Short mmCIF file of C-alpha atoms in Angstrom, two decimals:
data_model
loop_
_atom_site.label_atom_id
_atom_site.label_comp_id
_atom_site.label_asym_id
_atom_site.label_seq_id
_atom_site.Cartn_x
_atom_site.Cartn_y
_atom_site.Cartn_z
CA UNK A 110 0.00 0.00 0.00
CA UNK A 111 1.04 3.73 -0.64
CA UNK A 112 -0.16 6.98 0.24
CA UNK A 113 -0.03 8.39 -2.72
CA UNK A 114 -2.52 9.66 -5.13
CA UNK A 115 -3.63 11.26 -8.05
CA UNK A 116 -3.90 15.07 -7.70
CA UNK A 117 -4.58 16.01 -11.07
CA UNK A 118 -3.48 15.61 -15.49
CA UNK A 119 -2.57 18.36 -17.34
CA UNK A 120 -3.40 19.23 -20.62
CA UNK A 121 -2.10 21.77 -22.51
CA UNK A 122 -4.21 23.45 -25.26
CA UNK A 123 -3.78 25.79 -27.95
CA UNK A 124 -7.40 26.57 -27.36
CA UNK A 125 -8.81 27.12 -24.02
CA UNK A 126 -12.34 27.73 -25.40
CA UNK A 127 -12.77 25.23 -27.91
CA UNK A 128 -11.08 23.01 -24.85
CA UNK A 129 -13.82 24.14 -22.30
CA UNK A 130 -16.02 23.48 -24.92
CA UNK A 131 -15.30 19.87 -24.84
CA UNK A 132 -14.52 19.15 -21.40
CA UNK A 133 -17.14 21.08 -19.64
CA UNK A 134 -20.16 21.34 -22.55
CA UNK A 135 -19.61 17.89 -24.27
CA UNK A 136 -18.46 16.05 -21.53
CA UNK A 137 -20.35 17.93 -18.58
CA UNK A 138 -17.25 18.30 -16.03
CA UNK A 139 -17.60 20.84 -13.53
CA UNK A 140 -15.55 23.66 -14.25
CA UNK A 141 -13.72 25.09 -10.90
CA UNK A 142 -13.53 28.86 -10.69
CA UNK A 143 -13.15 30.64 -13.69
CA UNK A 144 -9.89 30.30 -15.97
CA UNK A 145 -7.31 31.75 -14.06
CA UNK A 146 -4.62 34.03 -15.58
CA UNK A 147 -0.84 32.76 -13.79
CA UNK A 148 1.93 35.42 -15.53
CA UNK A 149 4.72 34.00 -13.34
CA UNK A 150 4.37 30.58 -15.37
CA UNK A 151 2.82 32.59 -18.34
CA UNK A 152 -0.18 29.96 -18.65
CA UNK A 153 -3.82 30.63 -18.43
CA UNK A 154 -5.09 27.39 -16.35
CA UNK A 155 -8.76 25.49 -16.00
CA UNK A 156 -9.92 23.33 -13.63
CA UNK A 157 -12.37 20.68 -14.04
CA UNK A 158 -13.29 18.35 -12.04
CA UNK A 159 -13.05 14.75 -12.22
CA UNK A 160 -14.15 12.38 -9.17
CA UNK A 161 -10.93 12.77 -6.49
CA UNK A 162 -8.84 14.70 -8.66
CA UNK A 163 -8.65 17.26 -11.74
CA UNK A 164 -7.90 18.23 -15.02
CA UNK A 165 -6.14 21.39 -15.53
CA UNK A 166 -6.19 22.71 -18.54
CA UNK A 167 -3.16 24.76 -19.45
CA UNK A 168 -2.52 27.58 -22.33
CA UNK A 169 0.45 28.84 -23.02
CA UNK A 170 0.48 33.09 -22.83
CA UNK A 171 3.80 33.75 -24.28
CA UNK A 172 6.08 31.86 -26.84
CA UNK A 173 8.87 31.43 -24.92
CA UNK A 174 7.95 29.08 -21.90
CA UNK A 175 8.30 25.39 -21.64
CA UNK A 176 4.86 24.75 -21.53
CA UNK A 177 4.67 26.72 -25.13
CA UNK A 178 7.84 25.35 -26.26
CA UNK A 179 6.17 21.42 -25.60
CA UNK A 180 3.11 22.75 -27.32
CA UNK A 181 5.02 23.61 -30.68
CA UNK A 182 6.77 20.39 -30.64
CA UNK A 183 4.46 17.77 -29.74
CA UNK A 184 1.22 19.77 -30.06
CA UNK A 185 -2.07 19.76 -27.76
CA UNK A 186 -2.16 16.62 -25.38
CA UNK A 187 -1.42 15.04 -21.98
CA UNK A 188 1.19 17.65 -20.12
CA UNK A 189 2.27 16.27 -17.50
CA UNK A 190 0.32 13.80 -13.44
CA UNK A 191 0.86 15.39 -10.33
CA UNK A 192 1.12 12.85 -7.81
CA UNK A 193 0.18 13.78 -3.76
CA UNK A 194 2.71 12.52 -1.80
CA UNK A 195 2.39 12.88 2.42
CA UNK A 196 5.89 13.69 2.32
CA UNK A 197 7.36 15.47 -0.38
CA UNK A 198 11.38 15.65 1.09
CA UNK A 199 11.15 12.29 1.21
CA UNK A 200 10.19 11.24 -2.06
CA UNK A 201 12.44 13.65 -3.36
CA UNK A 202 15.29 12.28 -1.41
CA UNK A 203 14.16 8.35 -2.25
CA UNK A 204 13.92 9.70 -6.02
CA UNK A 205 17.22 11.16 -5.90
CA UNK A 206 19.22 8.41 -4.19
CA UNK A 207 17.54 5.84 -6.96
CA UNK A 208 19.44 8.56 -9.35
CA UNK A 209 15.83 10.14 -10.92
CA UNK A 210 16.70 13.38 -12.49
CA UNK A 211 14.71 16.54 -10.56
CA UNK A 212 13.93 19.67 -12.30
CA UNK A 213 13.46 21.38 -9.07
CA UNK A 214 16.14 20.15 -6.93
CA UNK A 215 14.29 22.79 -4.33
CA UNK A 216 10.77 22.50 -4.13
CA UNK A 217 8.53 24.96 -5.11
CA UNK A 218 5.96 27.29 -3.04
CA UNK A 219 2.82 28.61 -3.55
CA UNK A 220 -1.28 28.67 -2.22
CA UNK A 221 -0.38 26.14 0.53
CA UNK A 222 1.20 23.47 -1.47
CA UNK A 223 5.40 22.72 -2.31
CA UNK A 224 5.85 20.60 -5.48
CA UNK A 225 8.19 19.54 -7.48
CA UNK A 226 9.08 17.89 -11.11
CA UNK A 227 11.10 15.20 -12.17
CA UNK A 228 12.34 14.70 -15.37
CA UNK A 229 10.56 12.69 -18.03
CA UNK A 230 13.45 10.63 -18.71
CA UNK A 231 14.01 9.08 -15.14
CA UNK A 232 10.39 8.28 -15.19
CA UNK A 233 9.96 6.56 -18.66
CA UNK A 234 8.81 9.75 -20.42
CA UNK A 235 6.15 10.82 -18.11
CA UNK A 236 6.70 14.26 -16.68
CA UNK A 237 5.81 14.39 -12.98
CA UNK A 238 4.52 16.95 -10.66
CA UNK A 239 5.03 15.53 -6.71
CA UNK A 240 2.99 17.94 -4.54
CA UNK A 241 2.30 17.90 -0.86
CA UNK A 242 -0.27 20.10 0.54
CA UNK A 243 0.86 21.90 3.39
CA UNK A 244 -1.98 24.38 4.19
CA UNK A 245 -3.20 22.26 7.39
CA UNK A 246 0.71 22.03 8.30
CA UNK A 247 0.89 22.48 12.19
CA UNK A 248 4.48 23.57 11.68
CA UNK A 249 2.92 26.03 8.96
CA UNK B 143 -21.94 17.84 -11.58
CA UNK B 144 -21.26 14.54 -13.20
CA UNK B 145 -21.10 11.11 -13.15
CA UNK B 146 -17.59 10.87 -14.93
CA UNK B 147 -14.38 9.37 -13.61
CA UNK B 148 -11.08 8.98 -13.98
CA UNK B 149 -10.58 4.75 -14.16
CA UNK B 150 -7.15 3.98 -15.76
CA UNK B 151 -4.06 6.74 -17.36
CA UNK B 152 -2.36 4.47 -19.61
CA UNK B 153 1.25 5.38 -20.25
CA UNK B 154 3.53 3.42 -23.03
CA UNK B 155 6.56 2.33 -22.36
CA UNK B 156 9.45 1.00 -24.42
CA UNK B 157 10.86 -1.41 -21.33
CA UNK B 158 8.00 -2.96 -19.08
CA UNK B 159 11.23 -4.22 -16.43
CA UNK B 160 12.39 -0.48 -16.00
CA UNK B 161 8.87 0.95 -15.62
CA UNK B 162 8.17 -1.05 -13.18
CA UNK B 163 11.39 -0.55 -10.89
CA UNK B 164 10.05 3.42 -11.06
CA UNK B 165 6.58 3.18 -10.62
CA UNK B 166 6.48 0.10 -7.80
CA UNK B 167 10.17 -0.33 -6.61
CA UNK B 168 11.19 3.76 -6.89
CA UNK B 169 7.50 5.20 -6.08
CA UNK B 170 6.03 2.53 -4.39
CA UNK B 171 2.73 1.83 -6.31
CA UNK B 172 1.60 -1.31 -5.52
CA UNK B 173 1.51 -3.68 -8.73
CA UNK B 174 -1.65 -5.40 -9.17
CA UNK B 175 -1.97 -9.19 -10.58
CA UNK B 176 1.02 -9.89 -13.29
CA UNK B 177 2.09 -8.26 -16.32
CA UNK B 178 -0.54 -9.86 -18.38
CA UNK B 179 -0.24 -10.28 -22.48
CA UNK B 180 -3.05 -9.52 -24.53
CA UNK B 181 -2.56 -11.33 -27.75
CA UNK B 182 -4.99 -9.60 -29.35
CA UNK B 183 -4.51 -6.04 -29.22
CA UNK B 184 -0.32 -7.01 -29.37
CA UNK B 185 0.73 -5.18 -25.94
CA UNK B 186 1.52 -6.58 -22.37
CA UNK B 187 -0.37 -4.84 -19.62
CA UNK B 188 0.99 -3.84 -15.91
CA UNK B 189 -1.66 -2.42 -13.60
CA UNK B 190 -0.80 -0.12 -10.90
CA UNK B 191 -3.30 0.83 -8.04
CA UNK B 192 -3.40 4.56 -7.83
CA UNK B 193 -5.99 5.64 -5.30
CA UNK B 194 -9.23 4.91 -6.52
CA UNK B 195 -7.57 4.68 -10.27
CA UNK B 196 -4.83 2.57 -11.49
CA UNK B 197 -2.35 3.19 -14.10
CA UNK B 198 -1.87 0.92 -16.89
CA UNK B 199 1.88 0.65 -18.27
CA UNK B 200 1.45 -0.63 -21.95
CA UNK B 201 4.34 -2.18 -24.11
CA UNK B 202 3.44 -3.25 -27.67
CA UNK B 203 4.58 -6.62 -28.56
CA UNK B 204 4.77 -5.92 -32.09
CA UNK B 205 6.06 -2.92 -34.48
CA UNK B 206 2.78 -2.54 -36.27
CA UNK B 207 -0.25 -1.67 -34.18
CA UNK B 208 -1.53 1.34 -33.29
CA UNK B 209 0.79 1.67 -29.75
CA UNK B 210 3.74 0.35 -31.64
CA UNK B 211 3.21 2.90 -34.32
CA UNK B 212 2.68 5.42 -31.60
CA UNK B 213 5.88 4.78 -29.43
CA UNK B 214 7.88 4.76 -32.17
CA UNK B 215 6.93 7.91 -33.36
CA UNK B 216 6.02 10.00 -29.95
CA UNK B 217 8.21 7.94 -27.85
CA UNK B 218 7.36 6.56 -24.57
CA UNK B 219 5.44 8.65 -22.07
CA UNK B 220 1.40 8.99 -21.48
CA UNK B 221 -0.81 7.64 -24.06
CA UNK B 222 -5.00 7.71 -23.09
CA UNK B 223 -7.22 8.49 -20.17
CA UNK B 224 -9.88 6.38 -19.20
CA UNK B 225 -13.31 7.72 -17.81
CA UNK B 226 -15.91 5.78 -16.88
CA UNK B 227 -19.69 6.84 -17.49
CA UNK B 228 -22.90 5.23 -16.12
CA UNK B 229 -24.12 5.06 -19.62
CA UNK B 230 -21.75 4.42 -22.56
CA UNK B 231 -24.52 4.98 -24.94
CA UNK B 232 -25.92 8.07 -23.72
CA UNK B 233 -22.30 8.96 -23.60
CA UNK B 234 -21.02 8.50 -27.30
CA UNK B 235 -24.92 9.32 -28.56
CA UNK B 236 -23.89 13.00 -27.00
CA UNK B 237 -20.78 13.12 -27.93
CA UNK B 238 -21.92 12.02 -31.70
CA UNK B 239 -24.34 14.74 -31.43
CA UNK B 240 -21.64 17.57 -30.80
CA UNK B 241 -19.37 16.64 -33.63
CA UNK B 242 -16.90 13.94 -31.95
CA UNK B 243 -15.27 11.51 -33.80
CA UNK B 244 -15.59 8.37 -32.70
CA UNK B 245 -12.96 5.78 -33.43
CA UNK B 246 -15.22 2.42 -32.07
CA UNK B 247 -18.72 3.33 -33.20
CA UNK B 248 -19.74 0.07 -31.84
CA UNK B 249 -18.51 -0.06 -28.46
CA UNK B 250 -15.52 -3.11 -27.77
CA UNK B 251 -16.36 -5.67 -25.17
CA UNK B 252 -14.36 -7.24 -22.82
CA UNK B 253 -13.98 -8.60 -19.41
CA UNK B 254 -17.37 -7.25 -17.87
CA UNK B 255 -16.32 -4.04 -19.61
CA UNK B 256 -17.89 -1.97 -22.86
CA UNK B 257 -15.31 0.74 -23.89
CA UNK B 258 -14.77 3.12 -26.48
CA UNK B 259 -12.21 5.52 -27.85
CA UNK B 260 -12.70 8.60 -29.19
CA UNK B 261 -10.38 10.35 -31.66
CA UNK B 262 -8.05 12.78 -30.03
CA UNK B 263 -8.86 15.80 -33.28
CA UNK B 264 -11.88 15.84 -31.17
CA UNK B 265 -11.01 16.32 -28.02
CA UNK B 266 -8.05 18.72 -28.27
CA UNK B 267 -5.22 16.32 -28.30
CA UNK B 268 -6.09 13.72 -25.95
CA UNK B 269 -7.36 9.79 -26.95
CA UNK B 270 -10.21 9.31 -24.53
CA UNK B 271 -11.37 5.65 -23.81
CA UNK B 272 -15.01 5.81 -22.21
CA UNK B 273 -15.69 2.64 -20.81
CA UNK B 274 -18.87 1.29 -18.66
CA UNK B 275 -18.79 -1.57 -15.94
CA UNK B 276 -21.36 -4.40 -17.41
CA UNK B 277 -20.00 -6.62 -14.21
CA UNK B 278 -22.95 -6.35 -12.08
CA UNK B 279 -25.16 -4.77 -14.75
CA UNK B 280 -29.08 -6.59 -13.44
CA UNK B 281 -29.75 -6.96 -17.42
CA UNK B 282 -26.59 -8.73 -17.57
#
């Protein structure tokens, strides 16, 4: 057994409209707050949700980012899972010592959670998002 | 709000015996059953529990099918998302309806299970599998 779980998929999309069109008119997912403007990742972001978890949809704002850059090159599709983890230093850490490639070697901070990615190649070509919640953190 | 969820995230690999040292030895997901071959769609299968989802590693067993043709050409790395709908029919009827295009217009059995893909021109990028438990089905 493990504790961890599915947070949420990203998508990116060269259409956030036509996108919400699909997910949340065809499909009838509950869109979560309206689309959401981030300028420090330059991405526009969606959520819908899906049962436990989410789908964020994710538009590039700029041509320049990775998230654009992955867009030109492989076009509109999966992105990237974000995995919950209870413990995020130590997944890092057992990640690290099994010689997995981070992209953040120092996790990342913002709206009560730290996350992280790893490189697609030390997971078999899926980018991964680890993310620990830490906005009931009695430490906090 | 909706009926839809999230059942399986398949992901296609190139080596099932390194996958599975990241996702159960490195990460700890706990394997379930076997890797199992399925002669008839050419791939071996490894199931990983996932919360109240389960991954599904994929590894085609021969160069030309579909997921053959796809990891050679995309690489390894995510492939589909599963949902599962209380009403396949209803489901692909609406989705019909709105434009989609369906690559099973007759829905696939197998297994207690009637699934579905649905091209990914029609959902902006991403194959979509809809799939509906006929297990305990009372018309069954």
């Amino acid at each position: 057994m493990t504790d961890i779980k599915l947070n949420h998929l990203a998508i990116v999309v060269d259409d956030m409209d036509a996108a919400l069109r699909f997910w949340s008119e065809s499909l009838g997912l509950t869109q979560a707050g309206a689309v959401e403007s981030i300028p420090a990742e330059a991405v526009d972001i969606a959520i819908l949700e899906l049962g436990d978890c989410h789908i964020e949809l994710i538009q590039p704002t700029t041509v320049d980012s990775g998230v654009a850059k992955y867009l030109a090159k492989r076009g509109a599709g999966l992105h990237h899972l974000c995995l919950e983890v209870p413990d995020l230093d130590a997944t890092l850490a057992e990640l690290r010592k099994r010689g997995c490639e981070l992209i953040n070697e120092t996790p990342r901070q913002r709206d009560g959670r730290r996350y992280a990615f790893v490189h697609p190649g030390s997971t078999g070509g899926v980018l991964l998002e680890f993310y620990e919640s830490i906005a009931a953190d009695p430490r906090g």
